[in-house]
C-alpha cells in the first residue's frame, strides 16, 4: 500500500507522533553529520585577502645594512629581506667555537629572479665592515672574517669564541650584490633602491604612494614567489604611514587600516572597533643611571639603597602603563635566558628609606626640606639633576619618583630634553648626575656593552661609568662560554653583584601592544627583541580557514 494512503489512515494523534519522530530523526541525523564532520576534520589556513597595517613615521632607508634607529625602516626591511639563517640549509661550528660554516639552500633567488649566492653574503659583510658605509652593524661584525668556500657555503672565522654568534647570523639580513655592488659604500644612502627594495623576504615591493609634499602615505607588497620558506597566506600587504598617534587611531576607527602596534595603553579606550589586543614581552628595560663621579652622595651605598626603597615600581606600572609592563630589578629583564629571580630588590617603603638615611647621618634641613650631611669640610645635599628624554611615559615616571623621593627628603630636578639632544650632547660627554634611559638587549644575556668598564665612555653604552673587575671577568666569561649551566651560574653571580652595587636603579620593561582584527590568526610572537620582529613569521599570518579531513 502506498505510504500516502497509510499516512491518511493515521489518526490526528498518530500524525503528530509521526511528524515528531520524523523531525527528531532529521535533527539527530544533522547533529550526527555535523559531529562526524567536526571530529574528522581540522581547520587549516587558506590563502586570501589583504592586510593593512598603520605605522607612525616615514621610511628613509629600507636597507638593513644602513638603517638604524628608524623603526619604520626596520619594519619594512623585515618584510622585504631574509636573514642568513632563514636562507641557510644548515650550519656547523668548530669544536673551539671560532669557525662557523653556513651552507645556503640551493636555487635561492632574489625577488627579481636573479640568483642569491654566497657572493651576496660576502658582499653584505664587506659592506657592513666598510667604515664608509657607516653601518650601525659595524661594531657587531668587527673581528669576523667571512670567506667564500663555494657558491653555497660561507665560512666565518672569529678571533675568539662568541657564545651568541648564532644570534648575529639570525640578525644578518642579506642585501643583493647585483643591485648595490657598483655603488661606492659612501654613496649607498643615495640609491633609489633604498625606497624601492629588491629582497628575498616573504613579500615583494610593488609600489609606494607619495603626496605632493613628499610625505610617503603607503607601501604596497605582494607575495614573493621566490621566498625560500613557506609562502604567506595573506595575498597582499599594505603599510600606511601617519604623522602621529591621533591620525593612526582615527585611521583604525574608520577602517582605513586593520591593525597597528606600539600602542600606548592609555589610548586603548579611544579604539571604537572590536579588536584583539596582543601583548608581547621584550628584552628591554628603563633605569635611572647614576654617574657617581658627578656627585659624592651617589658614592654612598646607603643613599642608593634609600633611593631604591623610595621607588614605587608598582605604582609607576599601574599609573603609567595601566599594568602592561614588567618590574625590572636588575641588569637582565625577566624574559631573558639566565635571568635570576633571586635578585629581587626590597619592596617600596618610604619609612625604611627615611630611617636608613637618618641612621647614616643624612638629616633633614628644616628650611629646605632636603636631607644633607657634612662630608669633610663640605655640606652635601641629597639634591640631584636628572636628564629625562621628552617621551611622555618617561616624564610621567620621573614625576612620580620625584614626589616619592621628596617625601624621603631627596630632591630631584628633572631636565627634559629631546632624545636627539640627549644622544648627541649628553650621552657623548657623560655630562649628567642621573639619566633615565632605556637599554635594548637581544634575545640573549650578553650585556657586555652595558656594564663592562671598557664601555664607560662614548661610543660605549655603560651609562653609569660602572667599573668592577669581577663584573668585567664575568662578562668576558659569559661571552665565551658555550656551556649553559656554567654560563647561568656566572649570570646569577653577575646579577647579584650589579644589583648590590646599584650603578643604576632599575625600573620597568614595557610590553609591546599590538592591535589586530579578530580574524587575524597565526601571530605567534610572545617575546621579541625588536618591534620589527613582529613580522618574523608574517608568512604564518592568516585571515580565513577551511576544514579538511584529517
Short mmCIF file of C-alpha atoms in Angstrom, two decimals:
data_model
loop_
_atom_site.label_atom_id
_atom_site.label_comp_id
_atom_site.label_asym_id
_atom_site.label_seq_id
_atom_site.Cartn_x
_atom_site.Cartn_y
_atom_site.Cartn_z
CA UNK A 1 0.00 0.00 0.00
CA UNK A 2 1.46 3.47 -0.88
CA UNK A 3 2.82 5.47 2.05
CA UNK A 4 0.45 8.41 1.49
CA UNK A 5 -2.57 6.06 1.89
CA UNK A 6 -1.07 4.69 5.10
CA UNK A 7 -0.44 8.26 6.27
CA UNK A 8 -4.09 9.22 5.50
CA UNK A 9 -5.24 6.34 7.68
CA UNK A 10 -3.38 7.79 10.71
CA UNK A 11 -5.40 9.41 13.44
CA UNK A 12 -4.63 13.03 14.32
CA UNK A 13 -2.53 11.97 17.31
CA UNK A 14 -0.65 9.38 15.22
CA UNK A 15 0.16 12.07 12.66
CA UNK A 16 1.59 14.34 15.41
CA UNK A 17 3.66 11.45 16.70
CA UNK A 18 4.89 10.65 13.19
CA UNK A 19 5.97 14.22 12.47
CA UNK A 20 7.62 14.48 15.86
CA UNK A 21 9.64 11.32 15.28
CA UNK A 22 10.49 12.42 11.74
CA UNK A 23 11.75 15.83 12.87
CA UNK A 24 13.77 14.24 15.68
CA UNK A 25 15.30 11.87 13.11
CA UNK A 26 16.30 14.80 10.85
CA UNK A 27 17.75 16.77 13.77
CA UNK A 28 19.64 13.74 15.09
CA UNK A 29 21.00 12.92 11.63
CA UNK A 30 22.10 16.51 11.10
CA UNK A 31 23.72 16.63 14.51
CA UNK A 32 25.50 13.32 13.89
CA UNK A 33 26.63 14.54 10.47
CA UNK A 34 27.99 17.80 11.85
CA UNK A 35 29.61 15.96 14.76
CA UNK A 36 31.20 13.42 12.42
CA UNK A 37 32.47 16.18 10.11
CA UNK A 38 33.81 18.21 13.00
CA UNK A 39 35.60 15.28 14.64
CA UNK A 40 37.12 14.03 11.39
CA UNK A 41 38.26 17.38 10.00
CA UNK A 42 40.57 20.18 11.13
CA UNK A 43 40.71 23.88 10.40
CA UNK A 44 43.57 24.95 8.15
CA UNK A 45 44.56 28.39 6.88
CA UNK A 46 43.77 29.32 3.30
CA UNK A 47 45.31 31.98 1.10
CA UNK A 48 43.15 35.05 0.89
CA UNK A 49 42.72 38.75 1.17
CA UNK A 50 44.74 41.76 2.14
CA UNK A 51 46.07 43.08 5.41
CA UNK A 52 46.84 46.75 6.05
CA UNK A 53 48.93 47.93 8.97
CA UNK A 54 49.37 51.51 10.12
CA UNK A 55 52.71 52.91 11.32
CA UNK A 56 53.75 56.31 12.66
CA UNK A 57 56.71 57.78 10.80
CA UNK A 58 58.38 57.69 7.40
CA UNK A 59 60.72 55.29 5.61
CA UNK A 60 64.15 56.61 4.67
CA UNK A 61 66.47 53.65 4.03
CA UNK A 62 64.78 50.27 3.58
CA UNK A 63 68.19 48.67 3.69
CA UNK A 64 69.20 46.55 6.70
CA UNK A 65 72.87 47.40 6.28
CA UNK A 66 72.42 51.15 6.77
CA UNK A 67 69.08 51.53 8.57
CA UNK A 68 69.47 52.08 12.30
CA UNK A 69 67.19 53.85 14.75
CA UNK A 70 64.28 54.41 12.35
CA UNK A 71 61.75 51.73 13.32
CA UNK A 72 59.87 52.20 10.04
CA UNK A 73 62.94 51.19 8.04
CA UNK A 74 63.46 48.18 10.28
CA UNK A 75 59.81 47.15 9.89
CA UNK A 76 59.91 47.26 6.10
CA UNK A 77 63.32 45.54 5.98
CA UNK A 78 61.82 42.66 7.98
CA UNK A 79 59.11 42.28 5.33
CA UNK A 80 61.38 42.53 2.29
CA UNK A 81 64.66 40.87 3.35
CA UNK A 82 65.57 37.44 4.77
CA UNK A 83 68.16 36.74 7.42
CA UNK A 84 71.05 34.37 6.78
CA UNK A 85 69.68 31.53 8.91
CA UNK A 86 66.36 31.51 7.03
CA UNK A 87 68.33 31.32 3.79
CA UNK A 88 70.56 28.53 5.07
CA UNK A 89 70.19 24.79 4.65
CA UNK A 90 72.40 24.09 7.66
CA UNK A 91 75.39 25.37 9.61
CA UNK A 92 78.17 23.84 11.68
CA UNK A 93 80.52 25.10 14.38
CA UNK A 94 84.11 24.02 15.03
CA UNK A 95 84.92 22.46 18.44
CA UNK A 96 86.77 25.62 19.54
CA UNK A 97 83.76 27.78 18.63
CA UNK A 98 85.82 30.09 16.41
CA UNK A 99 84.83 28.80 12.95
CA UNK A 100 81.26 28.79 11.66
CA UNK A 101 80.32 27.33 8.26
CA UNK A 102 76.94 28.22 6.78
CA UNK A 103 75.57 26.39 3.74
CA UNK A 104 72.80 28.12 1.78
CA UNK A 105 69.75 26.43 0.34
CA UNK A 106 70.17 25.60 -3.33
CA UNK A 107 68.47 27.60 -6.10
CA UNK A 108 67.83 30.69 -3.99
CA UNK A 109 66.50 33.69 -5.93
CA UNK A 110 66.02 37.38 -5.28
CA UNK A 111 62.50 38.62 -5.87
CA UNK A 112 63.61 40.00 -9.27
CA UNK A 113 64.61 36.47 -10.31
CA UNK A 114 68.40 36.86 -10.03
CA UNK A 115 70.37 34.12 -8.17
CA UNK A 116 71.15 34.62 -4.48
CA UNK A 117 74.52 33.08 -3.61
CA UNK A 118 77.38 33.23 -1.13
CA UNK A 119 78.68 36.23 -3.11
CA UNK A 120 75.72 38.25 -1.79
CA UNK A 121 76.53 37.20 1.78
CA UNK A 122 80.20 38.16 1.43
CA UNK A 123 79.19 41.48 -0.16
CA UNK A 124 76.83 42.21 2.74
CA UNK A 125 79.56 41.55 5.34
CA UNK A 126 82.14 43.55 3.41
CA UNK A 127 79.74 46.50 3.19
CA UNK A 128 78.98 46.39 6.92
CA UNK A 129 82.72 46.29 7.71
CA UNK A 130 83.48 49.21 5.38
CA UNK A 131 83.72 52.37 7.52
CA UNK A 132 82.49 54.46 4.58
CA UNK A 133 79.10 52.73 4.75
CA UNK A 134 78.61 53.96 8.35
CA UNK A 135 76.63 50.81 9.12
CA UNK A 136 75.06 50.54 12.59
CA UNK A 137 76.21 46.89 12.46
CA UNK A 138 79.88 47.88 12.10
CA UNK A 139 80.87 47.14 15.72
CA UNK A 140 78.97 43.84 15.76
CA UNK A 141 80.99 42.47 12.84
CA UNK A 142 84.43 43.71 13.79
CA UNK A 143 86.96 40.88 14.11
CA UNK A 144 84.93 38.49 11.93
CA UNK A 145 86.47 37.28 8.66
CA UNK A 146 83.99 35.95 6.10
CA UNK A 147 85.29 33.72 3.30
CA UNK A 148 83.59 32.27 0.24
CA UNK A 149 84.03 28.49 0.22
CA UNK A 150 81.69 27.81 -2.70
CA UNK A 151 78.63 29.27 -4.36
CA UNK A 152 76.57 27.97 -1.44
CA UNK A 153 78.99 27.96 1.50
CA UNK A 154 80.44 30.75 3.63
CA UNK A 155 82.97 30.39 6.43
CA UNK A 156 83.11 32.82 9.34
CA UNK A 157 86.31 32.99 11.39
CA UNK A 158 86.18 34.68 14.81
CA UNK A 159 89.13 35.98 16.81
CA UNK A 160 87.76 34.23 19.89
CA UNK A 161 84.68 32.10 20.64
CA UNK A 162 81.44 34.00 20.98
CA UNK A 163 78.60 32.04 22.56
CA UNK A 164 75.90 34.17 20.94
CA UNK A 165 77.24 34.34 17.38
CA UNK A 166 74.19 32.47 16.10
CA UNK A 167 72.07 35.48 17.10
CA UNK A 168 74.32 37.67 14.93
CA UNK A 169 73.65 35.35 11.98
CA UNK A 170 69.91 35.47 12.68
CA UNK A 171 70.04 39.26 12.69
CA UNK A 172 72.09 39.46 9.47
CA UNK A 173 69.82 40.34 6.55
CA UNK A 174 71.44 39.86 3.16
CA UNK A 175 71.37 42.61 0.52
CA UNK A 176 71.77 42.00 -3.25
CA UNK A 177 75.21 42.46 -4.72
CA UNK A 178 73.80 42.89 -8.24
CA UNK A 179 71.83 45.94 -7.02
CA UNK A 180 74.33 47.65 -4.70
CA UNK A 181 77.67 46.22 -5.81
CA UNK A 182 78.56 49.02 -8.24
CA UNK A 183 77.70 51.78 -5.75
CA UNK A 184 80.56 53.16 -3.58
CA UNK A 185 79.90 52.41 0.08
CA UNK A 186 79.86 56.13 0.90
CA UNK A 187 77.02 56.65 -1.62
CA UNK A 188 74.77 53.79 -0.52
CA UNK A 189 72.29 56.17 1.05
CA UNK A 190 71.76 57.91 -2.30
CA UNK A 191 70.44 54.81 -4.07
CA UNK A 192 66.77 54.77 -5.10
CA UNK A 193 66.74 51.08 -4.18
CA UNK A 194 66.62 52.16 -0.54
CA UNK A 195 63.00 53.12 -1.19
CA UNK A 196 62.32 50.56 -3.95
CA UNK A 197 63.99 47.49 -2.42
CA UNK A 198 64.81 44.20 -4.09
CA UNK A 199 64.84 41.48 -1.45
CA UNK A 200 64.37 37.83 -0.59
CA UNK A 201 61.75 38.09 2.16
CA UNK A 202 58.16 36.86 2.30
CA UNK A 203 56.81 39.88 0.41
CA UNK A 204 57.92 41.72 -2.70
CA UNK A 205 57.81 45.50 -3.03
CA UNK A 206 55.31 46.67 -5.67
CA UNK A 207 54.87 50.41 -5.25
CA UNK A 208 54.68 53.29 -2.83
CA UNK A 209 52.37 56.31 -2.71
CA UNK A 210 53.53 59.87 -2.04
CA UNK A 211 51.75 63.18 -1.53
CA UNK A 212 52.78 66.38 -3.28
CA UNK A 213 54.53 67.50 -0.09
CA UNK A 214 56.72 64.33 -0.39
CA UNK A 215 55.07 62.59 2.61
CA UNK A 216 55.00 58.88 1.79
CA UNK A 217 51.49 57.63 2.57
CA UNK A 218 51.87 53.93 1.93
CA UNK A 219 53.76 50.91 0.63
CA UNK A 220 52.24 48.00 -1.27
CA UNK A 221 53.56 44.44 -1.32
CA UNK A 222 52.61 41.11 -2.86
CA UNK A 223 53.75 37.57 -2.06
CA UNK A 224 57.34 36.92 -3.11
CA UNK A 225 57.06 33.79 -5.25
CA UNK A 226 60.80 33.21 -4.79
CA UNK A 227 60.65 33.21 -0.99
CA UNK A 228 62.86 30.44 0.41
CA UNK A 229 60.46 29.38 3.17
CA UNK A 230 56.72 28.69 3.36
CA UNK A 231 54.77 31.23 1.31
CA UNK A 232 52.49 33.68 3.16
CA UNK A 233 48.74 33.06 3.38
CA UNK A 234 47.81 36.73 3.07
CA UNK A 235 48.00 37.63 -0.62
CA UNK A 236 48.62 41.36 -0.38
CA UNK A 237 50.14 43.53 2.32
CA UNK A 238 49.92 47.29 2.64
CA UNK A 239 51.65 49.60 5.11
CA UNK A 240 50.19 53.07 5.62
CA UNK A 241 52.05 55.89 7.34
CA UNK A 242 50.76 58.56 9.71
CA UNK A 243 52.37 61.59 11.38
CA UNK A 244 51.07 60.95 14.90
CA UNK A 245 49.04 58.71 17.19
CA UNK A 246 45.84 60.71 16.73
CA UNK A 247 45.84 60.16 12.96
CA UNK A 248 46.73 56.50 13.38
CA UNK A 249 43.84 55.80 15.75
CA UNK A 250 41.48 57.77 13.52
CA UNK A 251 42.51 55.57 10.58
CA UNK A 252 41.83 52.43 12.62
CA UNK A 253 38.41 53.62 13.76
CA UNK A 254 37.45 54.48 10.17
CA UNK A 255 38.66 51.05 8.92
CA UNK A 256 41.44 52.51 6.77
CA UNK A 257 43.84 50.09 8.46
CA UNK A 258 43.34 46.67 10.01
CA UNK A 259 45.92 46.83 12.78
CA UNK A 260 48.89 48.64 14.28
CA UNK A 261 51.50 48.29 17.00
CA UNK A 262 53.33 50.22 19.71
CA UNK A 263 50.08 51.44 21.25
CA UNK A 264 50.22 53.46 24.44
CA UNK A 265 47.91 51.62 26.90
CA UNK A 266 46.31 54.94 27.79
CA UNK A 267 44.95 55.16 24.23
CA UNK A 268 43.11 51.82 24.40
CA UNK A 269 39.79 53.44 25.30
CA UNK A 270 39.95 55.51 22.09
CA UNK A 271 39.56 52.41 19.89
CA UNK A 272 35.95 52.11 18.72
CA UNK A 273 36.13 48.90 16.68
CA UNK A 274 36.24 45.41 18.13
CA UNK A 275 39.78 44.04 18.09
CA UNK A 276 42.22 41.69 19.73
CA UNK A 277 44.97 43.06 21.93
CA UNK A 278 48.25 41.17 21.65
CA UNK A 279 50.79 41.82 24.42
CA UNK A 280 54.41 40.98 23.65
CA UNK A 281 57.30 40.91 26.11
CA UNK A 282 60.56 42.50 25.00
CA UNK A 283 64.15 42.25 26.32
CA UNK A 284 64.42 45.93 27.14
CA UNK A 285 64.24 47.96 30.31
CA UNK A 286 64.42 51.51 31.58
CA UNK A 287 66.57 52.57 34.50
CA UNK A 288 67.97 55.61 36.26
CA UNK A 289 71.70 55.52 35.54
CA UNK A 290 73.82 57.09 38.27
CA UNK A 291 77.03 58.94 37.44
CA UNK A 292 78.79 58.57 40.78
CA UNK A 293 81.72 60.73 39.67
CA UNK A 294 79.43 63.74 39.33
CA UNK A 295 78.16 63.84 42.92
CA UNK A 296 79.79 62.45 46.05
CA UNK A 297 76.40 61.48 47.51
CA UNK A 298 75.97 58.94 44.70
CA UNK A 299 79.06 57.14 46.00
CA UNK A 300 77.28 56.42 49.29
CA UNK A 301 75.74 52.94 49.17
CA UNK A 302 73.20 53.88 51.85
CA UNK A 303 71.93 56.75 49.72
CA UNK A 304 71.47 54.45 46.72
CA UNK A 305 69.71 51.85 48.89
CA UNK A 306 67.41 54.53 50.29
CA UNK A 307 66.60 55.78 46.80
CA UNK A 308 65.59 52.30 45.74
CA UNK A 309 63.43 51.83 48.84
CA UNK A 310 61.60 55.01 47.78
CA UNK A 311 60.99 53.67 44.24
CA UNK A 312 57.37 52.60 43.82
CA UNK A 313 57.61 50.45 40.71
CA UNK A 314 54.12 49.01 41.15
CA UNK A 315 52.56 52.48 41.18
CA UNK A 316 54.54 53.51 38.10
CA UNK A 317 53.47 50.40 36.18
CA UNK A 318 49.85 50.84 37.26
CA UNK A 319 49.57 54.59 36.64
CA UNK A 320 51.80 54.97 33.59
CA UNK A 321 51.30 51.65 31.78
CA UNK A 322 47.90 50.52 33.04
CA UNK A 323 49.65 47.41 34.36
CA UNK A 324 51.07 46.44 30.96
CA UNK A 325 54.74 46.31 31.92
CA UNK A 326 57.09 44.14 33.97
CA UNK A 327 59.05 45.18 37.04
CA UNK A 328 62.80 45.12 36.47
CA UNK A 329 65.13 44.99 39.45
CA UNK A 330 68.46 44.05 37.85
CA UNK A 331 70.52 44.14 34.65
CA UNK A 332 68.56 41.32 32.98
CA UNK A 333 64.81 41.63 32.31
CA UNK A 334 62.68 38.58 33.20
CA UNK A 335 62.23 37.48 29.57
CA UNK A 336 65.96 36.82 29.04
CA UNK A 337 67.53 33.38 29.41
CA UNK A 338 69.70 33.34 32.52
CA UNK A 339 67.50 35.78 34.46
CA UNK A 340 67.77 35.11 38.19
CA UNK A 341 64.53 35.75 40.13
CA UNK A 342 66.52 35.62 43.37
CA UNK A 343 67.91 39.11 42.75
CA UNK A 344 64.78 40.96 43.77
CA UNK A 345 65.09 44.42 45.27
CA UNK A 346 63.38 45.41 48.50
CA UNK A 347 59.74 46.45 48.38
CA UNK A 348 58.79 50.13 48.31
CA UNK A 349 58.89 51.68 51.78
CA UNK A 350 59.24 55.38 52.42
CA UNK A 351 59.53 54.67 56.13
CA UNK A 352 62.53 52.37 55.66
CA UNK A 353 64.07 54.84 53.22
CA UNK A 354 63.82 57.68 55.75
CA UNK A 355 65.12 55.50 58.59
CA UNK A 356 68.14 54.36 56.56
CA UNK A 357 69.12 57.92 55.69
CA UNK A 358 68.53 59.15 59.23
CA UNK A 359 70.71 56.40 60.74
CA UNK A 360 73.55 57.26 58.40
CA UNK A 361 73.65 60.95 59.13
CA UNK A 362 71.56 62.33 56.28
CA UNK A 363 69.35 64.76 58.20
CA UNK A 364 66.50 66.99 57.07
CA UNK A 365 67.26 70.69 56.72
CA UNK A 366 64.05 72.22 58.10
CA UNK A 367 64.35 75.27 55.84
CA UNK A 368 64.74 73.38 52.56
CA UNK A 369 63.17 70.01 53.37
CA UNK A 370 66.21 68.37 51.79
CA UNK A 371 68.47 65.93 53.59
CA UNK A 372 72.11 66.88 53.92
CA UNK A 373 75.31 65.70 55.57
CA UNK A 374 78.72 67.15 56.33
CA UNK A 375 81.36 65.27 54.38
CA UNK A 376 84.84 66.58 55.20
CA UNK A 377 84.53 70.36 55.11
CA UNK A 378 81.54 70.37 52.74
CA UNK A 379 77.83 70.12 53.27
CA UNK A 380 76.43 67.66 50.74
CA UNK A 381 72.74 67.81 49.82
CA UNK A 382 70.60 64.98 48.50
CA UNK A 383 69.59 67.10 45.52
CA UNK A 384 70.15 65.78 42.01
CA UNK A 385 69.54 66.80 38.42
CA UNK A 386 68.09 64.06 36.24
CA UNK A 387 68.12 64.14 32.44
CA UNK A 388 64.80 62.98 31.00
CA UNK A 389 64.05 62.24 27.32
CA UNK A 390 60.99 64.12 26.11
CA UNK A 391 58.89 60.97 25.98
CA UNK A 392 55.54 61.13 27.83
CA UNK A 393 55.84 57.89 29.81
CA UNK A 394 59.37 58.79 30.99
CA UNK A 395 58.34 62.30 32.04
CA UNK A 396 55.36 60.85 33.93
CA UNK A 397 57.59 58.24 35.57
CA UNK A 398 60.09 60.82 36.80
CA UNK A 399 57.31 62.97 38.23
CA UNK A 400 56.06 60.02 40.31
CA UNK A 401 59.59 59.30 41.55
CA UNK A 402 60.18 62.98 42.26
CA UNK A 403 57.14 63.13 44.57
CA UNK A 404 58.07 59.96 46.46
CA UNK A 405 61.71 60.97 46.88
CA UNK A 406 60.63 64.39 48.09
CA UNK A 407 58.75 62.62 50.89
CA UNK A 408 62.00 60.87 51.79
CA UNK A 409 63.94 64.16 51.82
CA UNK A 410 65.58 63.73 48.41
CA UNK A 411 65.09 66.47 45.83
CA UNK A 412 65.00 65.58 42.13
CA UNK A 413 65.27 68.26 39.43
CA UNK A 414 64.07 66.91 36.06
CA UNK A 415 65.70 68.39 32.94
CA UNK A 416 63.61 67.35 29.95
CA UNK A 417 65.43 67.26 26.60
CA UNK A 418 64.73 65.81 23.18
CA UNK A 419 66.06 62.27 22.65
CA UNK A 420 68.25 63.63 19.84
CA UNK A 421 69.85 66.24 22.12
CA UNK A 422 70.45 63.62 24.79
CA UNK A 423 72.16 61.30 22.32
CA UNK A 424 74.28 64.00 20.73
CA UNK A 425 75.16 66.25 23.67
CA UNK A 426 74.57 64.46 26.96
CA UNK A 427 75.46 60.80 26.45
CA UNK A 428 78.53 61.54 24.36
CA UNK A 429 80.05 63.67 27.13
CA UNK A 430 78.53 61.71 30.06
CA UNK A 431 77.51 65.13 31.36
CA UNK A 432 74.82 64.22 33.88
CA UNK A 433 74.28 63.23 37.50
CA UNK A 434 71.35 60.97 36.70
CA UNK A 435 69.86 59.85 33.40
CA UNK A 436 66.65 57.90 32.85
CA UNK A 437 67.15 55.87 29.71
CA UNK A 438 66.50 52.51 28.11
CA UNK A 439 68.72 49.53 27.34
CA UNK A 440 67.62 47.27 24.50
CA UNK A 441 69.03 43.77 24.60
CA UNK A 442 68.95 40.99 22.04
CA UNK A 443 67.25 37.71 22.91
CA UNK A 444 70.37 36.62 24.78
CA UNK A 445 72.08 37.63 28.05
CA UNK A 446 75.12 39.32 26.52
CA UNK A 447 75.16 42.61 28.44
CA UNK A 448 78.89 43.28 27.96
CA UNK A 449 78.32 46.60 26.18
CA UNK A 450 76.16 47.94 29.03
CA UNK A 451 78.32 47.08 32.06
CA UNK A 452 81.93 46.31 31.08
CA UNK A 453 84.39 49.01 32.18
CA UNK A 454 85.81 49.27 28.64
CA UNK A 455 82.41 50.65 27.58
CA UNK A 456 82.35 53.55 30.07
CA UNK A 457 82.95 56.28 27.53
CA UNK A 458 81.38 57.07 24.19
CA UNK A 459 80.57 55.22 21.99
CA UNK A 460 80.27 52.63 24.77
CA UNK A 461 76.89 52.09 26.42
CA UNK A 462 77.99 51.84 30.05
CA UNK A 463 75.91 54.87 31.03
CA UNK A 464 76.78 54.64 34.74
CA UNK A 465 80.54 54.63 34.04
CA UNK A 466 80.49 51.48 36.16
CA UNK A 467 83.76 49.73 36.93
CA UNK A 468 84.11 46.42 38.72
CA UNK A 469 86.90 43.94 37.93
CA UNK A 470 84.84 40.90 38.98
CA UNK A 471 81.98 42.03 36.74
CA UNK A 472 84.38 42.53 33.83
CA UNK A 473 85.70 38.98 34.25
CA UNK A 474 82.19 37.52 34.40
CA UNK A 475 81.04 39.44 31.31
CA UNK A 476 84.03 38.18 29.35
CA UNK A 477 83.47 34.60 30.52
CA UNK A 478 79.75 34.69 29.66
CA UNK A 479 80.55 35.76 26.11
CA UNK A 480 82.96 32.88 25.53
CA UNK A 481 81.33 30.08 27.49
CA UNK A 482 79.08 27.78 25.44
CA UNK A 483 78.22 25.58 28.43
CA UNK A 484 74.78 26.80 29.51
CA UNK A 485 74.99 25.59 33.11
CA UNK A 486 78.32 27.32 33.77
CA UNK A 487 77.14 30.42 31.94
CA UNK A 488 73.93 30.60 34.00
CA UNK A 489 75.95 30.34 37.22
CA UNK A 490 78.09 33.25 36.04
CA UNK A 491 74.96 35.19 35.13
CA UNK A 492 73.49 34.61 38.58
CA UNK A 493 76.66 35.94 40.25
CA UNK A 494 76.79 38.86 37.82
CA UNK A 495 73.23 39.92 38.57
CA UNK A 496 73.83 39.71 42.32
CA UNK A 497 76.90 41.96 42.16
CA UNK A 498 75.33 44.61 39.93
CA UNK A 499 72.07 44.60 41.90
CA UNK A 500 74.01 45.05 45.16
CA UNK A 501 76.35 47.74 43.77
CA UNK A 502 73.44 49.72 42.31
CA UNK A 503 75.17 51.61 39.50
CA UNK A 504 71.61 52.11 38.27
CA UNK A 505 68.11 51.97 39.70
CA UNK A 506 66.20 49.56 37.50
CA UNK A 507 62.56 50.36 36.80
CA UNK A 508 60.41 48.50 34.27
CA UNK A 509 60.08 46.80 30.89
CA UNK A 510 57.01 47.98 28.95
CA UNK A 511 55.05 45.40 26.96
CA UNK A 512 54.66 45.94 23.22
CA UNK A 513 50.95 46.25 22.44
CA UNK A 514 49.66 45.19 19.01
CA UNK A 515 46.11 45.83 17.87
CA UNK A 516 44.76 43.34 15.32
CA UNK A 517 41.38 42.44 13.84
CA UNK A 518 39.66 39.47 15.45
CA UNK A 519 40.07 37.36 12.30
CA UNK A 520 43.88 37.65 12.23
CA UNK A 521 45.47 34.37 13.29
CA UNK A 522 48.97 32.94 13.27
CA UNK A 523 50.54 35.83 15.18
CA UNK A 524 52.87 33.65 17.26
CA UNK A 525 55.25 36.17 18.83
CA UNK A 526 55.07 36.24 22.64
CA UNK A 527 58.59 37.60 23.11
CA UNK A 528 60.61 39.62 20.61
CA UNK A 529 63.85 41.55 20.63
CA UNK A 530 62.75 44.47 18.44
CA UNK A 531 59.34 45.81 17.35
CA UNK A 532 60.15 44.82 13.75
CA UNK A 533 60.38 41.18 14.88
CA UNK A 534 56.58 41.05 14.90
CA UNK A 535 56.97 40.34 11.17
CA UNK A 536 59.39 37.43 11.75
CA UNK A 537 56.64 34.92 10.99
CA UNK A 538 54.32 37.04 8.90
CA UNK A 539 54.17 34.17 6.42
CA UNK A 540 52.13 32.30 9.06
CA UNK A 541 49.52 35.03 9.49
CA UNK A 542 46.11 34.21 8.01
CA UNK A 543 42.62 35.67 7.82
CA UNK A 544 40.45 32.73 6.67
CA UNK A 545 40.27 28.98 7.26
CA UNK A 546 38.64 25.95 5.73
CA UNK A 547 38.11 22.44 7.05
CA UNK A 548 39.84 19.37 5.59
CA UNK A 549 39.68 15.72 6.57
CA UNK A 550 42.39 14.55 8.94
#
